[in-house]
Amino acid sequence: MKSLKFTKMQGLGNDFIVIDDLGTQPTTSGDLTPEVAKKICDRRFGVGADQILWLRKVESSRARSDLRMEILNADGSVAEMCGNGIRAVALYLNRHLFKDKTEFNIETLAGIKTVQVKGNSVLVDMGIPTLGSKILMGGELLLTDELLSTGELLLTSQLNSKGKLLPTTDFEFFEVNVGNPHAVIFVDEVKAFLVKKWGPLIEKHPRFPNRTNVEFVEVKSPHAIQVRVWERGAGITLACGTGACAAAVASLTTGKVQNPVEVQLPGGNLKITWAGAGSSVMMEGPAEEVFTGKIKIE
């Protein structure tokens, strides 16, 4: 049985287990299987986290970045990108490995992201978003808005007393990719919305073959939106950095808000700025180290 060092970190309550394979710890390659990740993330039998952030050395052929961040969700699946997570990693690097350095290029499955540590806050260049199948590289801006029927996905527990499906519910959604997929849905009152009911049904809808993150958004003012997130592979989370970016992009594109956008999440607020087609989404928010420890893995 092996002992694995870790650092617990959080960004607006979105919590992570950082595994550092950059330093002296023997590599854990092959040890972090989906089953091991699920056990570590379990909040009763493990450390407890929304995701594992695995820091690994970059191959010499890809030396444009300082390191590689691999992401394992609480259900053992792989995520392309995590906005809150990359802020936590930047803070970890600045506090523990590169104390004189404040800017890092971090490789992810969604590409290389540039992050800048500013005290306890981190600014992230999230890259150019895509809407539907259109990459925003200038010219006419097209935003996909489709009707999503969830009726065929209603669970057995949602049958009426005669065993018939309850009426189909349709949602208009806006598809935004910020390194990972998101379905943004505008609602009248986000606090009262049944996220736990509809989130998993939309996440696994056939319209999204690789599943999707889901954001339920209420516009609060010309510069503020309130968001609740159903995160792919993790469920309801207190915050989602990429989700905040996707929600802000959809809100800006539809003219519901103006730059900059304050995204209000259950765990706190993020500042999102996006100049439009061809521009990167800029995200700024805090991160924090919680504790360090060791966990035994088989």
mmCIF file with all atom_site columns, N, CA and C in Angstrom, residues 34-104:
data_model
loop_
_atom_site.group_PDB
_atom_site.id
_atom_site.type_symbol
_atom_site.label_atom_id
_atom_site.label_alt_id
_atom_site.label_comp_id
_atom_site.label_asym_id
_atom_site.label_entity_id
_atom_site.label_seq_id
_atom_site.pdbx_PDB_ins_code
_atom_site.Cartn_x
_atom_site.Cartn_y
_atom_site.Cartn_z
_atom_site.occupancy
_atom_site.B_iso_or_equiv
_atom_site.pdbx_formal_charge
_atom_site.auth_seq_id
_atom_site.auth_comp_id
_atom_site.auth_asym_id
_atom_site.auth_atom_id
_atom_site.pdbx_PDB_model_num
ATOM 1   N N  . PRO A 1 34  ? -9.419  5.647  -12.348 1.00 0.00 ? 34  PRO A N  1
ATOM 2   C CA . PRO A 1 34  ? -10.740 6.207  -12.030 1.00 0.00 ? 34  PRO A CA 1
ATOM 3   C C  . PRO A 1 34  ? -11.289 5.734  -10.694 1.00 0.00 ? 34  PRO A C  1
ATOM 4   N N  . GLU A 1 35  ? -11.080 4.486  -10.348 1.00 0.00 ? 35  GLU A N  1
ATOM 5   C CA . GLU A 1 35  ? -11.588 3.966  -9.083  1.00 0.00 ? 35  GLU A CA 1
ATOM 6   C C  . GLU A 1 35  ? -10.870 4.594  -7.890  1.00 0.00 ? 35  GLU A C  1
ATOM 7   N N  . VAL A 1 36  ? -9.548  4.764  -8.015  1.00 0.00 ? 36  VAL A N  1
ATOM 8   C CA . VAL A 1 36  ? -8.786  5.408  -6.946  1.00 0.00 ? 36  VAL A CA 1
ATOM 9   C C  . VAL A 1 36  ? -9.228  6.861  -6.799  1.00 0.00 ? 36  VAL A C  1
ATOM 10  N N  . ALA A 1 37  ? -9.434  7.543  -7.917  1.00 0.00 ? 37  ALA A N  1
ATOM 11  C CA . ALA A 1 37  ? -9.877  8.944  -7.876  1.00 0.00 ? 37  ALA A CA 1
ATOM 12  C C  . ALA A 1 37  ? -11.219 9.070  -7.168  1.00 0.00 ? 37  ALA A C  1
ATOM 13  N N  . LYS A 1 38  ? -12.139 8.160  -7.454  1.00 0.00 ? 38  LYS A N  1
ATOM 14  C CA . LYS A 1 38  ? -13.459 8.180  -6.814  1.00 0.00 ? 38  LYS A CA 1
ATOM 15  C C  . LYS A 1 38  ? -13.337 8.014  -5.296  1.00 0.00 ? 38  LYS A C  1
ATOM 16  N N  . LYS A 1 39  ? -12.444 7.112  -4.867  1.00 0.00 ? 39  LYS A N  1
ATOM 17  C CA . LYS A 1 39  ? -12.268 6.879  -3.436  1.00 0.00 ? 39  LYS A CA 1
ATOM 18  C C  . LYS A 1 39  ? -11.653 8.088  -2.750  1.00 0.00 ? 39  LYS A C  1
ATOM 19  N N  . ILE A 1 40  ? -10.658 8.702  -3.374  1.00 0.00 ? 40  ILE A N  1
ATOM 20  C CA . ILE A 1 40  ? -10.007 9.859  -2.776  1.00 0.00 ? 40  ILE A CA 1
ATOM 21  C C  . ILE A 1 40  ? -10.980 11.027 -2.659  1.00 0.00 ? 40  ILE A C  1
ATOM 22  N N  . CYS A 1 41  ? -11.824 11.201 -3.675  1.00 0.00 ? 41  CYS A N  1
ATOM 23  C CA . CYS A 1 41  ? -12.758 12.334 -3.687  1.00 0.00 ? 41  CYS A CA 1
ATOM 24  C C  . CYS A 1 41  ? -13.981 12.115 -2.817  1.00 0.00 ? 41  CYS A C  1
ATOM 25  N N  . ASP A 1 42  ? -14.199 10.874 -2.376  1.00 0.00 ? 42  ASP A N  1
ATOM 26  C CA . ASP A 1 42  ? -15.372 10.587 -1.549  1.00 0.00 ? 42  ASP A CA 1
ATOM 27  C C  . ASP A 1 42  ? -15.300 11.381 -0.236  1.00 0.00 ? 42  ASP A C  1
ATOM 28  N N  . ARG A 1 43  ? -16.394 12.049 0.122   1.00 0.00 ? 43  ARG A N  1
ATOM 29  C CA . ARG A 1 43  ? -16.383 12.939 1.275   1.00 0.00 ? 43  ARG A CA 1
ATOM 30  C C  . ARG A 1 43  ? -16.567 12.204 2.601   1.00 0.00 ? 43  ARG A C  1
ATOM 31  N N  . ARG A 1 44  ? -16.827 10.920 2.557   1.00 0.00 ? 44  ARG A N  1
ATOM 32  C CA . ARG A 1 44  ? -16.957 10.152 3.794   1.00 0.00 ? 44  ARG A CA 1
ATOM 33  C C  . ARG A 1 44  ? -15.812 9.157  3.972   1.00 0.00 ? 44  ARG A C  1
ATOM 34  N N  . PHE A 1 45  ? -15.358 8.549  2.876   1.00 0.00 ? 45  PHE A N  1
ATOM 35  C CA . PHE A 1 45  ? -14.337 7.518  2.973   1.00 0.00 ? 45  PHE A CA 1
ATOM 36  C C  . PHE A 1 45  ? -12.986 7.959  2.421   1.00 0.00 ? 45  PHE A C  1
ATOM 37  N N  . GLY A 1 46  ? -12.907 9.189  1.910   1.00 0.00 ? 46  GLY A N  1
ATOM 38  C CA . GLY A 1 46  ? -11.650 9.704  1.386   1.00 0.00 ? 46  GLY A CA 1
ATOM 39  C C  . GLY A 1 46  ? -11.380 11.102 1.913   1.00 0.00 ? 46  GLY A C  1
ATOM 40  N N  . VAL A 1 47  ? -10.619 11.863 1.165   1.00 0.00 ? 47  VAL A N  1
ATOM 41  C CA . VAL A 1 47  ? -10.322 13.244 1.551   1.00 0.00 ? 47  VAL A CA 1
ATOM 42  C C  . VAL A 1 47  ? -11.529 14.125 1.296   1.00 0.00 ? 47  VAL A C  1
ATOM 43  N N  . GLY A 1 48  ? -12.162 13.928 0.152   1.00 0.00 ? 48  GLY A N  1
ATOM 44  C CA . GLY A 1 48  ? -13.312 14.725 -0.243  1.00 0.00 ? 48  GLY A CA 1
ATOM 45  C C  . GLY A 1 48  ? -12.924 15.875 -1.144  1.00 0.00 ? 48  GLY A C  1
ATOM 46  N N  . ALA A 1 49  ? -13.469 15.877 -2.369  1.00 0.00 ? 49  ALA A N  1
ATOM 47  C CA . ALA A 1 49  ? -13.167 16.958 -3.315  1.00 0.00 ? 49  ALA A CA 1
ATOM 48  C C  . ALA A 1 49  ? -14.083 16.830 -4.525  1.00 0.00 ? 49  ALA A C  1
ATOM 49  N N  . ASP A 1 50  ? -14.201 17.938 -5.249  1.00 0.00 ? 50  ASP A N  1
ATOM 50  C CA . ASP A 1 50  ? -14.923 17.911 -6.523  1.00 0.00 ? 50  ASP A CA 1
ATOM 51  C C  . ASP A 1 50  ? -14.056 17.308 -7.625  1.00 0.00 ? 50  ASP A C  1
ATOM 52  N N  . GLN A 1 51  ? -12.727 17.560 -7.539  1.00 0.00 ? 51  GLN A N  1
ATOM 53  C CA . GLN A 1 51  ? -11.819 17.076 -8.573  1.00 0.00 ? 51  GLN A CA 1
ATOM 54  C C  . GLN A 1 51  ? -10.417 16.876 -8.020  1.00 0.00 ? 51  GLN A C  1
ATOM 55  N N  . ILE A 1 52  ? -9.658  16.027 -8.713  1.00 0.00 ? 52  ILE A N  1
ATOM 56  C CA . ILE A 1 52  ? -8.228  15.876 -8.468  1.00 0.00 ? 52  ILE A CA 1
ATOM 57  C C  . ILE A 1 52  ? -7.484  16.637 -9.559  1.00 0.00 ? 52  ILE A C  1
ATOM 58  N N  . LEU A 1 53  ? -6.510  17.449 -9.151  1.00 0.00 ? 53  LEU A N  1
ATOM 59  C CA . LEU A 1 53  ? -5.658  18.188 -10.088 1.00 0.00 ? 53  LEU A CA 1
ATOM 60  C C  . LEU A 1 53  ? -4.264  17.575 -10.014 1.00 0.00 ? 53  LEU A C  1
ATOM 61  N N  . TRP A 1 54  ? -3.864  16.923 -11.077 1.00 0.00 ? 54  TRP A N  1
ATOM 62  C CA . TRP A 1 54  ? -2.630  16.145 -11.115 1.00 0.00 ? 54  TRP A CA 1
ATOM 63  C C  . TRP A 1 54  ? -1.579  16.945 -11.873 1.00 0.00 ? 54  TRP A C  1
ATOM 64  N N  . LEU A 1 55  ? -0.524  17.401 -11.183 1.00 0.00 ? 55  LEU A N  1
ATOM 65  C CA . LEU A 1 55  ? 0.514   18.227 -11.786 1.00 0.00 ? 55  LEU A CA 1
ATOM 66  C C  . LEU A 1 55  ? 1.656   17.340 -12.252 1.00 0.00 ? 55  LEU A C  1
ATOM 67  N N  . ARG A 1 56  ? 1.969   17.427 -13.561 1.00 0.00 ? 56  ARG A N  1
ATOM 68  C CA . ARG A 1 56  ? 2.960   16.534 -14.150 1.00 0.00 ? 56  ARG A CA 1
ATOM 69  C C  . ARG A 1 56  ? 3.940   17.323 -15.010 1.00 0.00 ? 56  ARG A C  1
ATOM 70  N N  . LYS A 1 57  ? 5.102   16.759 -15.201 1.00 0.00 ? 57  LYS A N  1
ATOM 71  C CA . LYS A 1 57  ? 6.113   17.412 -16.022 1.00 0.00 ? 57  LYS A CA 1
ATOM 72  C C  . LYS A 1 57  ? 5.704   17.373 -17.495 1.00 0.00 ? 57  LYS A C  1
ATOM 73  N N  . VAL A 1 58  ? 6.164   18.378 -18.212 1.00 0.00 ? 58  VAL A N  1
ATOM 74  C CA . VAL A 1 58  ? 5.852   18.492 -19.638 1.00 0.00 ? 58  VAL A CA 1
ATOM 75  C C  . VAL A 1 58  ? 6.941   17.801 -20.440 1.00 0.00 ? 58  VAL A C  1
ATOM 76  N N  . GLU A 1 59  ? 6.540   17.077 -21.474 1.00 0.00 ? 59  GLU A N  1
ATOM 77  C CA . GLU A 1 59  ? 7.519   16.469 -22.367 1.00 0.00 ? 59  GLU A CA 1
ATOM 78  C C  . GLU A 1 59  ? 8.337   17.561 -23.043 1.00 0.00 ? 59  GLU A C  1
ATOM 79  N N  . SER A 1 60  ? 9.607   17.274 -23.299 1.00 0.00 ? 60  SER A N  1
ATOM 80  C CA . SER A 1 60  ? 10.510  18.282 -23.858 1.00 0.00 ? 60  SER A CA 1
ATOM 81  C C  . SER A 1 60  ? 10.010  18.842 -25.175 1.00 0.00 ? 60  SER A C  1
ATOM 82  N N  . SER A 1 61  ? 9.248   18.050 -25.929 1.00 0.00 ? 61  SER A N  1
ATOM 83  C CA . SER A 1 61  ? 8.735   18.507 -27.218 1.00 0.00 ? 61  SER A CA 1
ATOM 84  C C  . SER A 1 61  ? 7.611   19.530 -27.049 1.00 0.00 ? 61  SER A C  1
ATOM 85  N N  . ARG A 1 62  ? 7.079   19.666 -25.797 1.00 0.00 ? 62  ARG A N  1
ATOM 86  C CA . ARG A 1 62  ? 6.001   20.612 -25.550 1.00 0.00 ? 62  ARG A CA 1
ATOM 87  C C  . ARG A 1 62  ? 6.436   21.607 -24.467 1.00 0.00 ? 62  ARG A C  1
ATOM 88  N N  . ALA A 1 63  ? 7.654   22.109 -24.620 1.00 0.00 ? 63  ALA A N  1
ATOM 89  C CA . ALA A 1 63  ? 8.254   22.912 -23.561 1.00 0.00 ? 63  ALA A CA 1
ATOM 90  C C  . ALA A 1 63  ? 7.744   24.344 -23.499 1.00 0.00 ? 63  ALA A C  1
ATOM 91  N N  . ARG A 1 64  ? 6.721   24.688 -24.290 1.00 0.00 ? 64  ARG A N  1
ATOM 92  C CA . ARG A 1 64  ? 6.171   26.041 -24.218 1.00 0.00 ? 64  ARG A CA 1
ATOM 93  C C  . ARG A 1 64  ? 5.445   26.271 -22.902 1.00 0.00 ? 64  ARG A C  1
ATOM 94  N N  . SER A 1 65  ? 5.104   25.214 -22.191 1.00 0.00 ? 65  SER A N  1
ATOM 95  C CA . SER A 1 65  ? 4.390   25.348 -20.926 1.00 0.00 ? 65  SER A CA 1
ATOM 96  C C  . SER A 1 65  ? 5.296   24.951 -19.766 1.00 0.00 ? 65  SER A C  1
ATOM 97  N N  . ASP A 1 66  ? 4.938   25.416 -18.574 1.00 0.00 ? 66  ASP A N  1
ATOM 98  C CA . ASP A 1 66  ? 5.725   25.120 -17.385 1.00 0.00 ? 66  ASP A CA 1
ATOM 99  C C  . ASP A 1 66  ? 5.418   23.745 -16.811 1.00 0.00 ? 66  ASP A C  1
ATOM 100 N N  . LEU A 1 67  ? 4.207   23.271 -17.013 1.00 0.00 ? 67  LEU A N  1
ATOM 101 C CA . LEU A 1 67  ? 3.782   21.978 -16.479 1.00 0.00 ? 67  LEU A CA 1
ATOM 102 C C  . LEU A 1 67  ? 2.473   21.566 -17.140 1.00 0.00 ? 67  LEU A C  1
ATOM 103 N N  . ARG A 1 68  ? 2.038   20.366 -16.846 1.00 0.00 ? 68  ARG A N  1
ATOM 104 C CA . ARG A 1 68  ? 0.762   19.858 -17.350 1.00 0.00 ? 68  ARG A CA 1
ATOM 105 C C  . ARG A 1 68  ? -0.174  19.612 -16.176 1.00 0.00 ? 68  ARG A C  1
ATOM 106 N N  . MET A 1 69  ? -1.424  20.050 -16.301 1.00 0.00 ? 69  MET A N  1
ATOM 107 C CA . MET A 1 69  ? -2.445  19.805 -15.287 1.00 0.00 ? 69  MET A CA 1
ATOM 108 C C  . MET A 1 69  ? -3.469  18.828 -15.853 1.00 0.00 ? 69  MET A C  1
ATOM 109 N N  . GLU A 1 70  ? -3.545  17.654 -15.250 1.00 0.00 ? 70  GLU A N  1
ATOM 110 C CA . GLU A 1 70  ? -4.560  16.679 -15.637 1.00 0.00 ? 70  GLU A CA 1
ATOM 111 C C  . GLU A 1 70  ? -5.658  16.690 -14.590 1.00 0.00 ? 70  GLU A C  1
ATOM 112 N N  . ILE A 1 71  ? -6.910  16.530 -15.034 1.00 0.00 ? 71  ILE A N  1
ATOM 113 C CA . ILE A 1 71  ? -8.064  16.710 -14.149 1.00 0.00 ? 71  ILE A CA 1
ATOM 114 C C  . ILE A 1 71  ? -8.897  15.432 -14.110 1.00 0.00 ? 71  ILE A C  1
ATOM 115 N N  . LEU A 1 72  ? -9.140  14.942 -12.905 1.00 0.00 ? 72  LEU A N  1
ATOM 116 C CA . LEU A 1 72  ? -10.028 13.798 -12.706 1.00 0.00 ? 72  LEU A CA 1
ATOM 117 C C  . LEU A 1 72  ? -11.216 14.257 -11.874 1.00 0.00 ? 72  LEU A C  1
ATOM 118 N N  . ASN A 1 73  ? -12.413 14.037 -12.391 1.00 0.00 ? 73  ASN A N  1
ATOM 119 C CA . ASN A 1 73  ? -13.635 14.401 -11.675 1.00 0.00 ? 73  ASN A CA 1
ATOM 120 C C  . ASN A 1 73  ? -13.882 13.442 -10.512 1.00 0.00 ? 73  ASN A C  1
ATOM 121 N N  . ALA A 1 74  ? -14.827 13.817 -9.658  1.00 0.00 ? 74  ALA A N  1
ATOM 122 C CA . ALA A 1 74  ? -15.152 12.995 -8.502  1.00 0.00 ? 74  ALA A CA 1
ATOM 123 C C  . ALA A 1 74  ? -15.699 11.623 -8.891  1.00 0.00 ? 74  ALA A C  1
ATOM 124 N N  . ASP A 1 75  ? -16.240 11.489 -10.099 1.00 0.00 ? 75  ASP A N  1
ATOM 125 C CA . ASP A 1 75  ? -16.742 10.186 -10.545 1.00 0.00 ? 75  ASP A CA 1
ATOM 126 C C  . ASP A 1 75  ? -15.681 9.396  -11.308 1.00 0.00 ? 75  ASP A C  1
ATOM 127 N N  . GLY A 1 76  ? -14.449 9.894  -11.353 1.00 0.00 ? 76  GLY A N  1
ATOM 128 C CA . GLY A 1 76  ? -13.360 9.199  -12.021 1.00 0.00 ? 76  GLY A CA 1
ATOM 129 C C  . GLY A 1 76  ? -13.168 9.568  -13.477 1.00 0.00 ? 76  GLY A C  1
ATOM 130 N N  . SER A 1 77  ? -14.088 10.338 -14.042 1.00 0.00 ? 77  SER A N  1
ATOM 131 C CA . SER A 1 77  ? -13.963 10.732 -15.443 1.00 0.00 ? 77  SER A CA 1
ATOM 132 C C  . SER A 1 77  ? -12.950 11.865 -15.591 1.00 0.00 ? 77  SER A C  1
ATOM 133 N N  . VAL A 1 78  ? -12.557 12.120 -16.833 1.00 0.00 ? 78  VAL A N  1
ATOM 134 C CA . VAL A 1 78  ? -11.549 13.134 -17.134 1.00 0.00 ? 78  VAL A CA 1
ATOM 135 C C  . VAL A 1 78  ? -12.220 14.415 -17.600 1.00 0.00 ? 78  VAL A C  1
ATOM 136 N N  . ALA A 1 79  ? -11.704 15.559 -17.151 1.00 0.00 ? 79  ALA A N  1
ATOM 137 C CA . ALA A 1 79  ? -12.190 16.865 -17.599 1.00 0.00 ? 79  ALA A CA 1
ATOM 138 C C  . ALA A 1 79  ? -11.088 17.564 -18.384 1.00 0.00 ? 79  ALA A C  1
ATOM 139 N N  . GLU A 1 80  ? -11.502 18.353 -19.375 1.00 0.00 ? 80  GLU A N  1
ATOM 140 C CA . GLU A 1 80  ? -10.525 19.043 -20.200 1.00 0.00 ? 80  GLU A CA 1
ATOM 141 C C  . GLU A 1 80  ? -9.916  20.251 -19.498 1.00 0.00 ? 80  GLU A C  1
ATOM 142 N N  . MET A 1 81  ? -10.741 20.950 -18.718 1.00 0.00 ? 81  MET A N  1
ATOM 143 C CA . MET A 1 81  ? -10.306 22.215 -18.145 1.00 0.00 ? 81  MET A CA 1
ATOM 144 C C  . MET A 1 81  ? -11.113 22.490 -16.887 1.00 0.00 ? 81  MET A C  1
ATOM 145 N N  . CYS A 1 82  ? -10.525 23.254 -15.966 1.00 0.00 ? 82  CYS A N  1
ATOM 146 C CA . CYS A 1 82  ? -11.220 23.666 -14.747 1.00 0.00 ? 82  CYS A CA 1
ATOM 147 C C  . CYS A 1 82  ? -10.739 25.063 -14.382 1.00 0.00 ? 82  CYS A C  1
ATOM 148 N N  . GLY A 1 83  ? -11.624 26.035 -14.446 1.00 0.00 ? 83  GLY A N  1
ATOM 149 C CA . GLY A 1 83  ? -11.256 27.420 -14.195 1.00 0.00 ? 83  GLY A CA 1
ATOM 150 C C  . GLY A 1 83  ? -10.874 27.689 -12.755 1.00 0.00 ? 83  GLY A C  1
ATOM 151 N N  . ASN A 1 84  ? -11.673 27.208 -11.809 1.00 0.00 ? 84  ASN A N  1
ATOM 152 C CA . ASN A 1 84  ? -11.318 27.382 -10.394 1.00 0.00 ? 84  ASN A CA 1
ATOM 153 C C  . ASN A 1 84  ? -10.075 26.581 -10.050 1.00 0.00 ? 84  ASN A C  1
ATOM 154 N N  . GLY A 1 85  ? -9.944  25.407 -10.656 1.00 0.00 ? 85  GLY A N  1
ATOM 155 C CA . GLY A 1 85  ? -8.805  24.541 -10.386 1.00 0.00 ? 85  GLY A CA 1
ATOM 156 C C  . GLY A 1 85  ? -7.489  25.138 -10.851 1.00 0.00 ? 85  GLY A C  1
ATOM 157 N N  . ILE A 1 86  ? -7.492  25.761 -12.014 1.00 0.00 ? 86  ILE A N  1
ATOM 158 C CA . ILE A 1 86  ? -6.235  26.312 -12.533 1.00 0.00 ? 86  ILE A CA 1
ATOM 159 C C  . ILE A 1 86  ? -5.788  27.507 -11.699 1.00 0.00 ? 86  ILE A C  1
ATOM 160 N N  . ARG A 1 87  ? -6.737  28.233 -11.088 1.00 0.00 ? 87  ARG A N  1
ATOM 161 C CA . ARG A 1 87  ? -6.357  29.306 -10.174 1.00 0.00 ? 87  ARG A CA 1
ATOM 162 C C  . ARG A 1 87  ? -5.701  28.723 -8.927  1.00 0.00 ? 87  ARG A C  1
ATOM 163 N N  . ALA A 1 88  ? -6.265  27.629 -8.419  1.00 0.00 ? 88  ALA A N  1
ATOM 164 C CA . ALA A 1 88  ? -5.692  26.972 -7.244  1.00 0.00 ? 88  ALA A CA 1
ATOM 165 C C  . ALA A 1 88  ? -4.280  26.466 -7.547  1.00 0.00 ? 88  ALA A C  1
ATOM 166 N N  . VAL A 1 89  ? -4.087  25.896 -8.719  1.00 0.00 ? 89  VAL A N  1
ATOM 167 C CA . VAL A 1 89  ? -2.776  25.381 -9.102  1.00 0.00 ? 89  VAL A CA 1
ATOM 168 C C  . VAL A 1 89  ? -1.765  26.517 -9.213  1.00 0.00 ? 89  VAL A C  1
ATOM 169 N N  . ALA A 1 90  ? -2.170  27.641 -9.806  1.00 0.00 ? 90  ALA A N  1
ATOM 170 C CA . ALA A 1 90  ? -1.269  28.790 -9.928  1.00 0.00 ? 90  ALA A CA 1
ATOM 171 C C  . ALA A 1 90  ? -0.815  29.264 -8.553  1.00 0.00 ? 90  ALA A C  1
ATOM 172 N N  . LEU A 1 91  ? -1.747  29.330 -7.614  1.00 0.00 ? 91  LEU A N  1
ATOM 173 C CA . LEU A 1 91  ? -1.402  29.753 -6.255  1.00 0.00 ? 91  LEU A CA 1
ATOM 174 C C  . LEU A 1 91  ? -0.460  28.738 -5.606  1.00 0.00 ? 91  LEU A C  1
ATOM 175 N N  . TYR A 1 92  ? -0.711  27.437 -5.822  1.00 0.00 ? 92  TYR A N  1
ATOM 176 C CA . TYR A 1 92  ? 0.155   26.393 -5.274  1.00 0.00 ? 92  TYR A CA 1
ATOM 177 C C  . TYR A 1 92  ? 1.579   26.532 -5.818  1.00 0.00 ? 92  TYR A C  1
ATOM 178 N N  . LEU A 1 93  ? 1.704   26.748 -7.120  1.00 0.00 ? 93  LEU A N  1
ATOM 179 C CA . LEU A 1 93  ? 3.024   26.886 -7.736  1.00 0.00 ? 93  LEU A CA 1
ATOM 180 C C  . LEU A 1 93  ? 3.771   28.084 -7.158  1.00 0.00 ? 93  LEU A C  1
ATOM 181 N N  . ASN A 1 94  ? 3.057   29.191 -7.002  1.00 0.00 ? 94  ASN A N  1
ATOM 182 C CA . ASN A 1 94  ? 3.666   30.408 -6.483  1.00 0.00 ? 94  ASN A CA 1
ATOM 183 C C  . ASN A 1 94  ? 4.070   30.268 -5.017  1.00 0.00 ? 94  ASN A C  1
ATOM 184 N N  . ARG A 1 95  ? 3.293   29.539 -4.234  1.00 0.00 ? 95  ARG A N  1
ATOM 185 C CA . ARG A 1 95  ? 3.560   29.410 -2.801  1.00 0.00 ? 95  ARG A CA 1
ATOM 186 C C  . ARG A 1 95  ? 4.625   28.362 -2.492  1.00 0.00 ? 95  ARG A C  1
ATOM 187 N N  . HIS A 1 96  ? 4.712   27.311 -3.325  1.00 0.00 ? 96  HIS A N  1
ATOM 188 C CA . HIS A 1 96  ? 5.539   26.165 -2.950  1.00 0.00 ? 96  HIS A CA 1
ATOM 189 C C  . HIS A 1 96  ? 6.730   25.898 -3.864  1.00 0.00 ? 96  HIS A C  1
ATOM 190 N N  . LEU A 1 97  ? 6.610   26.150 -5.146  1.00 0.00 ? 97  LEU A N  1
ATOM 191 C CA . LEU A 1 97  ? 7.651   25.717 -6.080  1.00 0.00 ? 97  LEU A CA 1
ATOM 192 C C  . LEU A 1 97  ? 8.407   26.858 -6.745  1.00 0.00 ? 97  LEU A C  1
ATOM 193 N N  . PHE A 1 98  ? 7.725   27.939 -7.058  1.00 0.00 ? 98  PHE A N  1
ATOM 194 C CA . PHE A 1 98  ? 8.352   29.051 -7.784  1.00 0.00 ? 98  PHE A CA 1
ATOM 195 C C  . PHE A 1 98  ? 7.970   30.367 -7.099  1.00 0.00 ? 98  PHE A C  1
ATOM 196 N N  . LYS A 1 99  ? 8.561   30.604 -5.943  1.00 0.00 ? 99  LYS A N  1
ATOM 197 C CA . LYS A 1 99  ? 8.119   31.722 -5.103  1.00 0.00 ? 99  LYS A CA 1
ATOM 198 C C  . LYS A 1 99  ? 8.416   33.090 -5.701  1.00 0.00 ? 99  LYS A C  1
ATOM 199 N N  . ASP A 1 100 ? 9.370   33.160 -6.635  1.00 0.00 ? 100 ASP A N  1
ATOM 200 C CA . ASP A 1 100 ? 9.692   34.434 -7.270  1.00 0.00 ? 100 ASP A CA 1
ATOM 201 C C  . ASP A 1 100 ? 8.971   34.611 -8.605  1.00 0.00 ? 100 ASP A C  1
ATOM 202 N N  . LYS A 1 101 ? 8.105   33.679 -8.932  1.00 0.00 ? 101 LYS A N  1
ATOM 203 C CA . LYS A 1 101 ? 7.417   33.714 -10.219 1.00 0.00 ? 101 LYS A CA 1
ATOM 204 C C  . LYS A 1 101 ? 5.920   33.887 -10.001 1.00 0.00 ? 101 LYS A C  1
ATOM 205 N N  . THR A 1 102 ? 5.300   34.760 -10.785 1.00 0.00 ? 102 THR A N  1
ATOM 206 C CA . THR A 1 102 ? 3.860   35.014 -10.633 1.00 0.00 ? 102 THR A CA 1
ATOM 207 C C  . THR A 1 102 ? 3.063   34.666 -11.887 1.00 0.00 ? 102 THR A C  1
ATOM 208 N N  . GLU A 1 103 ? 3.721   34.381 -12.991 1.00 0.00 ? 103 GLU A N  1
ATOM 209 C CA . GLU A 1 103 ? 3.006   34.048 -14.229 1.00 0.00 ? 103 GLU A CA 1
ATOM 210 C C  . GLU A 1 103 ? 3.425   32.667 -14.706 1.00 0.00 ? 103 GLU A C  1
ATOM 211 N N  . PHE A 1 104 ? 2.438   31.852 -15.076 1.00 0.00 ? 104 PHE A N  1
ATOM 212 C CA . PHE A 1 104 ? 2.703   30.482 -15.490 1.00 0.00 ? 104 PHE A CA 1
ATOM 213 C C  . PHE A 1 104 ? 1.906   30.143 -16.748 1.00 0.00 ? 104 PHE A C  1
#
